Amino acid sequence: MLRSVFLKTLRDQRRAVLWWVISLLALAAYLAVLYPSIAKTPSYNQMLQAWPKGIVASVMGEFPDYSTPEGYMNSTTFFMMAPLLFIAFAAGLGANAIAGEEEHGTLDLLLANPLPRWRVVLDKFVALLVLTLILGIALWLGLAVGGAAVGMDLDLGRLAAVTLSVVLLGAAFGALAIAVGSATGKRGLSTAVVSVVGIVAYFINSLAPVVEGLQPYRKLSLLYYYIGADPLRNGLNLGHAAVLAGVTLVLVLVAILAFQHRDVGV
Amino acid sequence: MNDTVIRTEDLTKSYGRRRGVVGVNLEIRRGEVFGYLGPNGAGKTTTVRTLLDFIRPTGGQASIFGLDSHRDGLAIRQRVGYLPGELVLYENMTGAEVLRYLGHLRGGVAESRVADLAARLDSDLSRPVKTLSHGNRQKIGLIAAFMHQPELLVLDEPTLGLDPLVQQAFYRLIAEAKAEGRTVFLSSHILPEVERVCDRVGIIREGKLIAVEDVAALKSRALRRLEIHFARPVPPGAFAGVAGVRDLTVEDSILRCTVMGSLDALVKAAAQFEVLNLVSHEPSLEEIFLAYYGGGDSHAA
């Protein structure tokens, strides 16, 4: 596991990822166990409809619904919880990628090797992608198995579509974190930028359907390209997935260019 | 055949108002051990980190093996072993793991070579880095610099934190590298160390290279502060005009002075009185600058 920057990055995260996987499996099991009783109690759903639309939309999306498997999964997990967790995970890794080594002081040792800087950024990004994908697989597996155990009628292909979307979303924010960290060498700044962009993007996307003035800006939010086309009901929207992938690619390029052209460790 | 390994031309790096280097001209030849001497904060690390393309010059240029330090950085780093001035290793790995990782990034390094260096420097590679003292981390940094047998070693304050025995082992490694035709560029703020291992020395102060000299020439002008304690008061006149003596003061039975070069004349002059004690101090770098270069405003020799 020490053969490349990519493999070493995976190795460094092995314990953390194990805990993330266990937590996601536990979360999935909890959600599955809760489903039968919630679905059988119409008053929960009536309660959702009775609450102020803006408040409900901001945490569960435009169409809160506990009565169908898709509605339940979207409202409890995929609208807020999953993107929050995946962005936090990927942004943490991304902030550490270059800025972490730089602040810690190991970057000199790493870059003294015959290794181009772009290669370091790329290795760290690919590791981030793989680790985020592992989390995605854990979430999918947990929900699929948990759902099957309680007789929830979920389309596993569409469950994979929404999980893949949240992985792509995480990767995009991870790439943003790498870009800010590579350009500035500051881990704190990277985390701050991702937090602000993430929160703004989240609220633009969630409130746009209920706040008229926000409507035109919804397409500026990365969250829209993750959940806007409801992949759990409709399958993967290739156009939206391409936007997420494209933004990620551009941010990785920015990270590489910024890192190539600056002084490190000053 | 080009025998210049490192060449800088008017190398300048400024960071706004903070310290940097100004107009450094260096030429280091194949097979020599070059000492880069200066107090902390003089610009040693800035120079070294520019050579390795961690930072880019704001003026002038640097080349190594005739290759541009920035454009050909990859080809250069292939042939260079580097010890950072502020060495930090991966805390949660053992020494052996750190070295295996760095070895892989270089395309593989013979394990026997690593084991041999570890034995010579008395380095325990099985312990996690976070449990190691500064000196023990420094040893791992040195192994990383030497393990791929590079043509050029760039070592920033290599003996910092090493105990004396390990220092000796390190000096032997330098001597061997030189015998094998490798080139060594090491920075230090300790004059005796540079005198001991280097062929030539460049002296840097406040970002400017103020002199480049053969170590032999430097030694012939060795500067010492002496104190001689006599059994009885001595007449100051007895020491006036003794060769090499400066800043002479005599208070009762104690003589204080600075001697440049040989001590012979002073010792012979003192021998006519009864000497109780003789105390010699190594001068600080600052005193050397003042004595040799008039405070550092003069230009490179």
XYZ file of C-alpha atoms in Angstrom:
567
model
C 0.000 0.000 0.000
C 3.012 2.308 -0.163
C 3.670 2.007 -3.883
C 2.156 5.337 -4.890
C 0.627 8.516 -3.528
C -2.765 7.083 -4.526
C -2.329 3.861 -2.555
C -0.812 5.611 0.446
C -3.779 7.993 0.578
C -6.143 5.002 0.654
C -4.008 3.409 3.357
C -4.048 6.568 5.483
C -7.846 6.529 5.446
C -8.409 2.848 6.087
C -9.571 3.236 9.669
C -11.621 6.369 9.081
C -13.372 4.780 6.109
C -14.126 1.665 8.092
C -15.937 3.809 10.677
C -17.804 5.720 7.984
C -18.933 2.443 6.414
C -20.091 1.062 9.755
C -21.973 4.296 10.503
C -23.666 4.328 7.100
C -24.719 0.699 7.471
C -26.112 1.472 10.922
C -27.967 4.503 9.579
C -29.412 2.426 6.745
C -30.538 -0.285 9.137
C -32.163 2.289 11.422
C -34.058 3.880 8.527
C -35.225 0.495 7.282
C -36.400 -0.654 10.694
C -38.386 2.550 11.160
C -40.092 2.410 7.777
C -42.929 -0.103 8.340
C -44.384 1.724 11.334
C -44.073 5.180 9.745
C -45.558 4.054 6.436
C -48.504 2.480 8.260
C -49.296 5.655 10.195
C -50.947 8.192 7.844
C -50.874 10.895 10.510
C -47.125 11.343 10.019
C -47.728 12.182 6.404
C -50.620 14.518 7.228
C -48.349 16.252 9.698
C -45.775 16.853 6.963
C -48.406 18.411 4.740
C -49.592 20.644 7.594
C -46.197 22.159 8.408
C -45.056 25.385 6.724
C -43.935 24.504 3.226
C -40.657 26.422 3.420
C -39.484 24.666 6.539
C -40.381 21.237 5.295
C -38.857 21.926 1.882
C -35.616 23.038 3.417
C -35.026 19.654 5.024
C -37.045 17.194 2.953
C -37.463 18.775 -0.426
C -40.417 19.905 -2.427
C -42.480 16.768 -2.031
C -42.198 15.469 1.521
C -43.754 12.062 1.677
C -43.536 9.191 4.126
C -46.091 6.932 2.484
C -44.049 5.426 -0.364
C -40.583 3.818 -0.212
C -39.148 6.442 -2.602
C -40.737 9.335 -0.749
C -39.556 7.997 2.565
C -35.971 7.503 1.355
C -35.826 10.917 -0.280
C -37.368 12.726 2.696
C -35.313 11.045 5.382
C -32.021 10.358 3.639
C -31.304 11.570 0.174
C -32.573 15.105 0.371
C -30.439 16.326 3.253
C -28.618 13.644 5.216
C -26.754 11.857 2.417
C -25.446 14.961 0.624
C -24.402 16.466 3.939
C -22.431 13.356 4.913
C -20.867 12.826 1.503
C -19.859 16.463 1.120
C -18.387 16.517 4.620
C -16.420 13.342 3.985
C -15.069 14.340 0.577
C -14.353 17.940 1.578
C -12.379 16.749 4.596
C -10.254 14.536 2.390
C -9.921 17.247 -0.228
C -8.775 19.886 2.246
C -6.158 17.459 3.523
C -4.942 16.421 0.088
C -2.388 19.150 -0.584
C -2.994 21.756 2.118
C -2.895 19.083 4.825
C 0.557 17.876 3.799
C 1.699 21.445 3.370
C 0.527 22.598 6.797
C 1.858 19.475 8.434
C 5.211 20.002 6.703
C 5.584 16.750 4.760
C 5.146 18.327 1.339
C 8.887 19.031 0.888
C 9.686 15.388 1.448
C 7.010 14.324 -1.038
C 7.840 16.825 -3.787
C 11.585 16.175 -3.519
C 10.887 12.936 -5.348
C 10.881 12.763 -9.130
C 7.136 13.219 -9.135
C 5.354 15.971 -11.057
C 3.039 18.104 -8.957
C 0.066 17.326 -11.214
C 0.581 13.675 -10.458
C 0.330 14.280 -6.717
C -2.943 16.192 -7.149
C -4.354 13.560 -9.497
C -3.394 10.651 -7.229
C -5.015 12.347 -4.253
C -8.149 13.116 -6.243
C -8.519 9.574 -7.574
C -8.083 8.268 -4.023
C -10.835 10.654 -2.880
C -13.081 9.374 -5.661
C -12.464 5.736 -4.766
C -13.068 6.338 -1.052
C -16.278 8.270 -1.727
C -17.410 5.453 -3.989
C -16.768 2.963 -1.181
C -19.067 5.026 1.042
C -21.655 5.070 -1.741
C -21.528 1.299 -2.070
C -21.928 0.942 1.698
C -24.973 3.208 1.709
C -26.531 1.388 -1.259
C -25.848 -1.996 0.280
C -27.234 -0.980 3.661
C -30.450 0.452 2.219
C -30.902 -2.447 -0.232
C -30.442 -5.135 2.395
C -32.289 -3.224 5.123
C -35.143 -2.392 2.735
C -35.463 -5.986 1.591
C -35.493 -7.177 5.208
C -38.544 -5.033 6.048
C -40.266 -5.711 2.720
C -39.707 -2.231 1.281
C -40.359 -2.255 -2.465
C -37.314 -0.346 -3.754
C -35.914 -0.484 -7.292
C -32.255 -1.349 -6.646
C -31.128 0.126 -9.977
C -32.714 3.476 -9.131
C -31.336 3.275 -5.613
C -27.940 2.874 -7.281
C -28.691 5.900 -9.471
C -29.345 8.208 -6.533
C -26.373 6.798 -4.629
C -24.116 7.364 -7.628
C -25.465 10.915 -7.828
C -24.543 11.617 -4.228
C -21.066 10.168 -4.866
C -20.667 12.524 -7.830
C -21.872 15.427 -5.688
C -19.374 14.548 -2.968
C -16.587 14.259 -5.542
C -17.421 17.714 -6.895
C -17.186 19.310 -3.446
C -14.093 17.228 -2.722
C -12.533 18.628 -5.893
C -13.475 22.147 -4.767
C -11.726 21.481 -1.457
C -8.634 20.157 -3.267
C -8.625 23.197 -5.562
C -8.765 25.756 -2.747
C -6.203 23.781 -0.734
C -3.856 23.410 -3.715
C -4.112 27.063 -4.616
C -3.599 28.447 -1.117
C -2.060 25.706 1.011
C -4.591 26.537 3.712
C -6.723 23.730 5.020
C -8.971 25.969 7.099
C -9.733 28.207 4.143
C -10.535 25.184 2.017
C -12.994 23.888 4.588
C -14.538 27.333 5.003
C -15.067 27.809 1.260
C -16.650 24.378 0.868
C -18.935 24.995 3.855
C -20.169 28.335 2.558
C -20.603 27.133 -1.034
C -22.267 23.943 0.184
C -24.739 25.657 2.492
C -25.665 28.321 -0.061
C -26.044 25.684 -2.792
C -28.171 23.547 -0.512
C -30.599 26.297 0.432
C -30.871 27.666 -3.095
C -31.845 24.228 -4.311
C -34.202 23.366 -1.473
C -35.965 26.714 -1.182
C -36.165 27.606 -4.880
C -39.388 25.600 -5.355
C -41.136 27.498 -2.552
C -39.457 30.939 -2.720
C -40.273 32.591 -6.010
C -37.239 34.899 -6.155
C -34.823 31.979 -5.941
C -36.304 30.037 -8.826
C -33.996 31.410 -11.564
C -30.898 30.594 -9.522
C -31.673 26.970 -8.843
C -29.612 25.789 -11.776
C -26.542 27.439 -10.255
C -26.716 25.041 -7.328
C -24.781 21.790 -7.601
C -27.415 20.190 -5.387
C -29.960 20.675 -8.163
C -27.925 18.429 -10.460
C -27.794 15.823 -7.748
C -31.444 15.567 -6.679
C -33.406 17.920 -8.948
C -34.356 15.172 -11.392
C -35.208 12.740 -8.549
C -32.963 9.839 -9.594
C -34.582 7.518 -7.030
C -37.866 7.740 -8.953
C -36.613 8.491 -12.464
C -33.206 6.893 -12.707
C -29.935 8.674 -13.419
C -30.298 11.898 -15.368
C -27.263 11.715 -17.627
C -27.241 15.434 -18.325
C -27.217 16.273 -14.627
C -24.581 13.640 -13.868
C -22.464 15.100 -16.667
C -22.722 18.568 -15.109
C -21.455 17.203 -11.778
C -18.645 15.284 -13.460
C -17.731 18.268 -15.626
C -17.561 20.657 -12.672
C -15.388 18.124 -10.856
C -13.044 17.825 -13.805
C -12.691 21.588 -14.141
C -11.967 21.937 -10.418
C -9.281 19.242 -10.574
C -7.691 21.068 -13.510
C -7.810 24.322 -11.545
C -6.184 22.537 -8.602
C -3.380 21.239 -10.814
C -2.726 24.552 -12.549
C -2.759 26.534 -9.314
C -0.448 24.058 -7.610
C 2.023 23.908 -10.513
C 2.528 27.642 -10.497
C 3.027 28.581 -6.920
C 5.634 28.475 -4.173
C 4.981 25.737 -1.664
C 5.617 25.714 2.062
C 6.374 29.403 2.547
C 32.477 18.250 -20.391
C 30.651 20.500 -17.975
C 31.833 20.012 -14.421
C 29.561 22.543 -12.788
C 26.821 20.835 -10.818
C 25.043 23.854 -9.331
C 25.119 27.293 -10.851
C 23.059 30.259 -9.747
C 23.093 33.578 -11.534
C 21.852 36.584 -9.606
C 19.409 34.318 -7.854
C 16.899 36.502 -6.051
C 13.845 35.600 -4.070
C 11.846 38.187 -2.221
C 8.688 37.644 -0.266
C 7.398 41.150 0.016
C 9.077 42.602 3.063
C 10.075 39.276 4.550
C 13.479 37.657 4.328
C 14.726 36.234 1.065
C 17.940 36.188 -0.942
C 19.399 38.823 -3.224
C 21.698 38.301 -6.204
C 23.278 35.017 -5.155
C 25.968 33.746 -7.549
C 27.195 30.247 -6.801
C 29.143 27.726 -8.776
C 29.617 24.291 -7.307
C 31.797 21.741 -9.021
C 31.381 18.025 -9.417
C 32.799 16.060 -6.506
C 33.165 18.892 -4.052
C 31.635 19.307 -0.642
C 30.310 22.813 -0.405
C 29.240 24.389 2.852
C 26.618 27.096 2.874
C 27.224 28.926 6.089
C 25.097 31.560 7.724
C 23.088 32.353 10.818
C 19.479 31.244 11.080
C 17.257 33.353 8.884
C 20.079 34.414 6.553
C 18.465 32.811 3.498
C 20.048 29.350 3.460
C 16.763 27.486 3.304
C 15.360 29.911 0.757
C 18.309 29.218 -1.548
C 18.043 25.469 -1.092
C 14.298 25.399 -1.686
C 14.707 27.458 -4.839
C 17.277 24.969 -6.174
C 14.725 22.188 -5.736
C 11.872 24.163 -7.318
C 9.688 24.323 -4.207
C 9.784 28.074 -4.608
C 10.503 30.051 -7.762
C 13.039 32.857 -8.015
C 11.771 36.403 -8.420
C 14.988 37.211 -10.270
C 17.972 35.435 -11.793
C 18.087 31.717 -12.285
C 19.469 28.453 -11.012
C 20.618 25.383 -12.883
C 21.625 21.946 -11.675
C 23.527 19.509 -13.903
C 23.152 22.205 -16.551
C 19.352 21.826 -16.365
C 16.956 24.627 -15.504
C 15.808 24.301 -11.888
C 12.161 24.930 -12.762
C 11.668 23.624 -16.302
C 13.667 20.439 -15.786
C 12.808 19.959 -12.117
C 11.728 16.362 -12.613
C 14.975 15.252 -14.268
C 16.938 17.090 -11.584
C 15.087 15.556 -8.654
C 15.741 12.124 -10.120
C 19.439 12.694 -9.442
C 19.264 14.629 -6.154
C 18.977 13.496 -2.548
C 17.407 16.135 -0.309
C 17.116 16.644 3.410
C 14.655 19.431 4.307
C 15.708 21.992 6.886
C 12.499 21.537 8.808
C 12.106 17.831 8.394
C 8.632 16.464 9.059
C 7.830 12.792 8.493
C 4.518 10.960 8.390
C 3.697 10.576 12.075
C 1.587 7.450 11.864
C 4.096 5.406 9.882
C 7.235 3.638 11.029
C 10.635 4.732 9.753
C 10.774 1.668 7.527
C 7.371 2.506 6.028
C 8.328 6.112 5.352
C 11.489 4.959 3.577
C 9.678 2.265 1.605
C 7.133 4.847 0.457
C 9.786 7.367 -0.580
C 11.774 4.573 -2.228
C 8.765 3.544 -4.304
C 8.201 7.130 -5.385
C 11.769 7.019 -6.729
C 11.064 3.824 -8.613
C 12.540 1.472 -6.041
C 15.569 1.508 -3.757
C 17.592 -1.525 -2.660
C 16.488 -2.600 0.820
C 20.039 -3.643 1.643
C 21.147 -0.060 1.100
C 18.514 1.232 3.528
C 19.442 -1.412 6.100
C 23.126 -0.548 5.757
C 22.509 3.177 6.272
C 20.205 2.493 9.216
C 22.889 0.374 10.879
C 25.553 3.006 10.343
C 23.414 5.827 11.687
C 22.079 3.605 14.470
C 18.499 4.238 13.388
C 15.635 2.071 14.616
C 13.266 1.862 11.655
C 10.661 -0.300 13.350
C 9.287 2.439 15.581
C 6.438 4.765 14.604
C 7.718 8.209 13.721
C 5.521 9.838 16.379
C 7.529 8.107 19.119
C 10.911 9.308 17.805
C 13.036 12.176 19.100
C 14.115 14.950 16.749
C 17.540 13.376 16.260
C 16.057 9.992 15.424
C 13.749 11.564 12.863
C 16.713 13.390 11.373
C 18.449 10.047 10.843
C 15.500 8.798 8.795
C 15.636 12.008 6.763
C 19.332 11.393 6.118
C 18.698 7.812 5.036
C 16.036 9.098 2.637
C 18.548 11.550 1.161
C 21.344 8.991 0.759
C 19.482 5.764 -0.031
C 19.227 6.125 -3.804
C 22.891 7.110 -4.126
C 22.199 10.426 -5.823
C 24.787 12.381 -7.786
C 24.031 15.472 -5.724
C 23.127 15.686 -2.054
C 21.376 18.832 -0.891
C 21.278 18.806 2.894
C 19.737 21.650 4.880
C 21.211 21.703 8.398
C 21.923 17.955 8.331
C 23.431 17.560 11.799
C 20.687 19.388 13.674
C 19.778 17.293 16.703
C 22.197 14.442 15.974
C 24.231 13.166 18.898
C 28.025 13.352 18.494
C 28.521 9.682 17.601
C 25.940 9.846 14.856
C 27.482 13.087 13.655
C 30.750 11.221 13.146
C 28.935 8.539 11.161
C 27.343 11.270 9.086
C 30.739 12.878 8.389
C 31.981 9.496 7.161
C 29.002 9.240 4.812
C 29.892 12.642 3.394
C 33.518 11.615 2.946
C 32.427 8.446 1.145
C 30.054 10.322 -1.111
C 32.906 12.640 -2.021
C 35.251 9.699 -2.644
C 32.661 8.251 -5.015
C 32.591 11.467 -6.982
C 29.246 12.741 -5.687
C 28.655 16.382 -4.954
C 27.435 17.658 -1.598
C 25.795 20.992 -0.853
C 25.124 21.376 2.832
C 23.944 24.316 4.827
C 24.967 24.956 8.389
C 25.213 27.668 10.978
C 28.156 25.996 12.692
C 31.602 27.041 11.471
C 33.642 24.134 12.901
C 31.338 21.656 11.212
C 31.760 23.317 7.839
C 35.516 23.541 8.371
C 35.608 19.897 9.153
C 33.686 18.410 6.203
C 33.713 20.966 3.417
C 36.160 21.883 0.674
C 34.723 25.300 0.082
C 32.339 27.493 1.919
C 29.917 30.200 0.876
C 28.994 32.635 3.593
C 25.530 34.149 3.517
C 24.225 36.915 5.670
C 20.956 38.804 5.493
C 20.156 37.264 2.132
C 23.458 38.146 0.502
C 26.336 35.847 -0.320
C 29.221 37.797 1.181
C 32.134 35.448 0.490
C 33.090 32.155 -1.100
C 36.360 30.718 0.148
C 38.429 27.562 0.340
C 38.126 26.065 3.777
C 41.936 25.886 3.935
C 42.125 29.663 3.545
C 39.462 30.116 6.172
C 41.336 27.928 8.625
C 44.582 29.826 8.101
C 42.701 32.868 9.319
C 41.032 31.073 12.174
C 39.791 33.486 14.742
C 39.912 32.684 18.438
C 39.102 34.599 21.544
C 41.711 33.841 24.205
C 41.976 34.482 27.874
C 45.282 33.868 29.649
C 45.380 33.861 33.433
C 48.814 34.571 34.905
C 50.099 33.963 38.416
C 50.963 37.666 38.812
C 50.026 40.918 37.076
C 51.782 41.291 33.732
C 52.902 44.456 31.939
C 50.661 45.143 28.920
C 53.709 46.283 26.965
C 55.035 42.729 26.861
C 52.264 41.779 24.399
C 52.087 44.875 22.244
C 52.771 44.118 18.632
C 52.674 40.338 18.926
C 51.790 38.880 15.526
C 48.075 38.129 14.973
C 46.877 39.644 18.243
C 43.940 42.065 18.249
C 41.658 43.696 20.802
C 44.238 43.237 23.529
C 43.325 44.112 27.097
C 45.313 43.347 30.200
C 43.731 43.723 33.624
C 46.101 42.840 36.395
C 46.887 39.195 35.812
C 44.315 38.457 33.105
C 44.962 38.999 29.428
C 42.142 38.971 26.902
C 42.550 39.157 23.144
C 41.486 37.885 19.753
C 44.000 35.957 17.687
C 43.861 35.475 13.964
C 45.787 32.564 12.497
C 48.634 30.915 14.399
C 48.815 31.101 18.181
C 52.578 30.573 18.152
C 53.780 34.132 18.705
C 51.344 34.788 21.544
C 52.110 31.526 23.317
C 55.840 32.266 23.163
C 55.337 35.772 24.489
C 53.211 34.441 27.356
C 55.740 31.746 28.211
C 58.057 34.259 29.901
C 55.460 34.591 32.692
C 53.885 31.947 34.856
C 50.637 30.836 33.131
C 47.852 29.413 35.320
C 45.150 28.916 32.749
C 44.430 29.392 29.078
C 40.838 29.630 27.849
C 39.907 29.597 24.182
C 36.455 30.426 22.779
C 35.156 29.586 19.321
C 33.924 32.829 17.895
C 30.283 33.198 16.963
C 29.387 33.594 13.316
C 28.559 37.208 13.977
C 32.077 37.863 15.289
C 33.553 36.213 12.222
C 31.489 38.387 9.933
C 32.602 41.482 11.804
C 36.237 40.458 11.806
C 36.487 39.223 8.216
C 33.953 41.142 6.296
C 33.428 44.325 8.212
C 29.838 43.606 9.163
C 28.723 42.106 5.890
C 28.287 45.163 3.671
C 31.253 44.220 1.513
C 30.741 42.292 -1.695
C 31.399 38.660 -2.426
C 35.055 37.777 -2.655
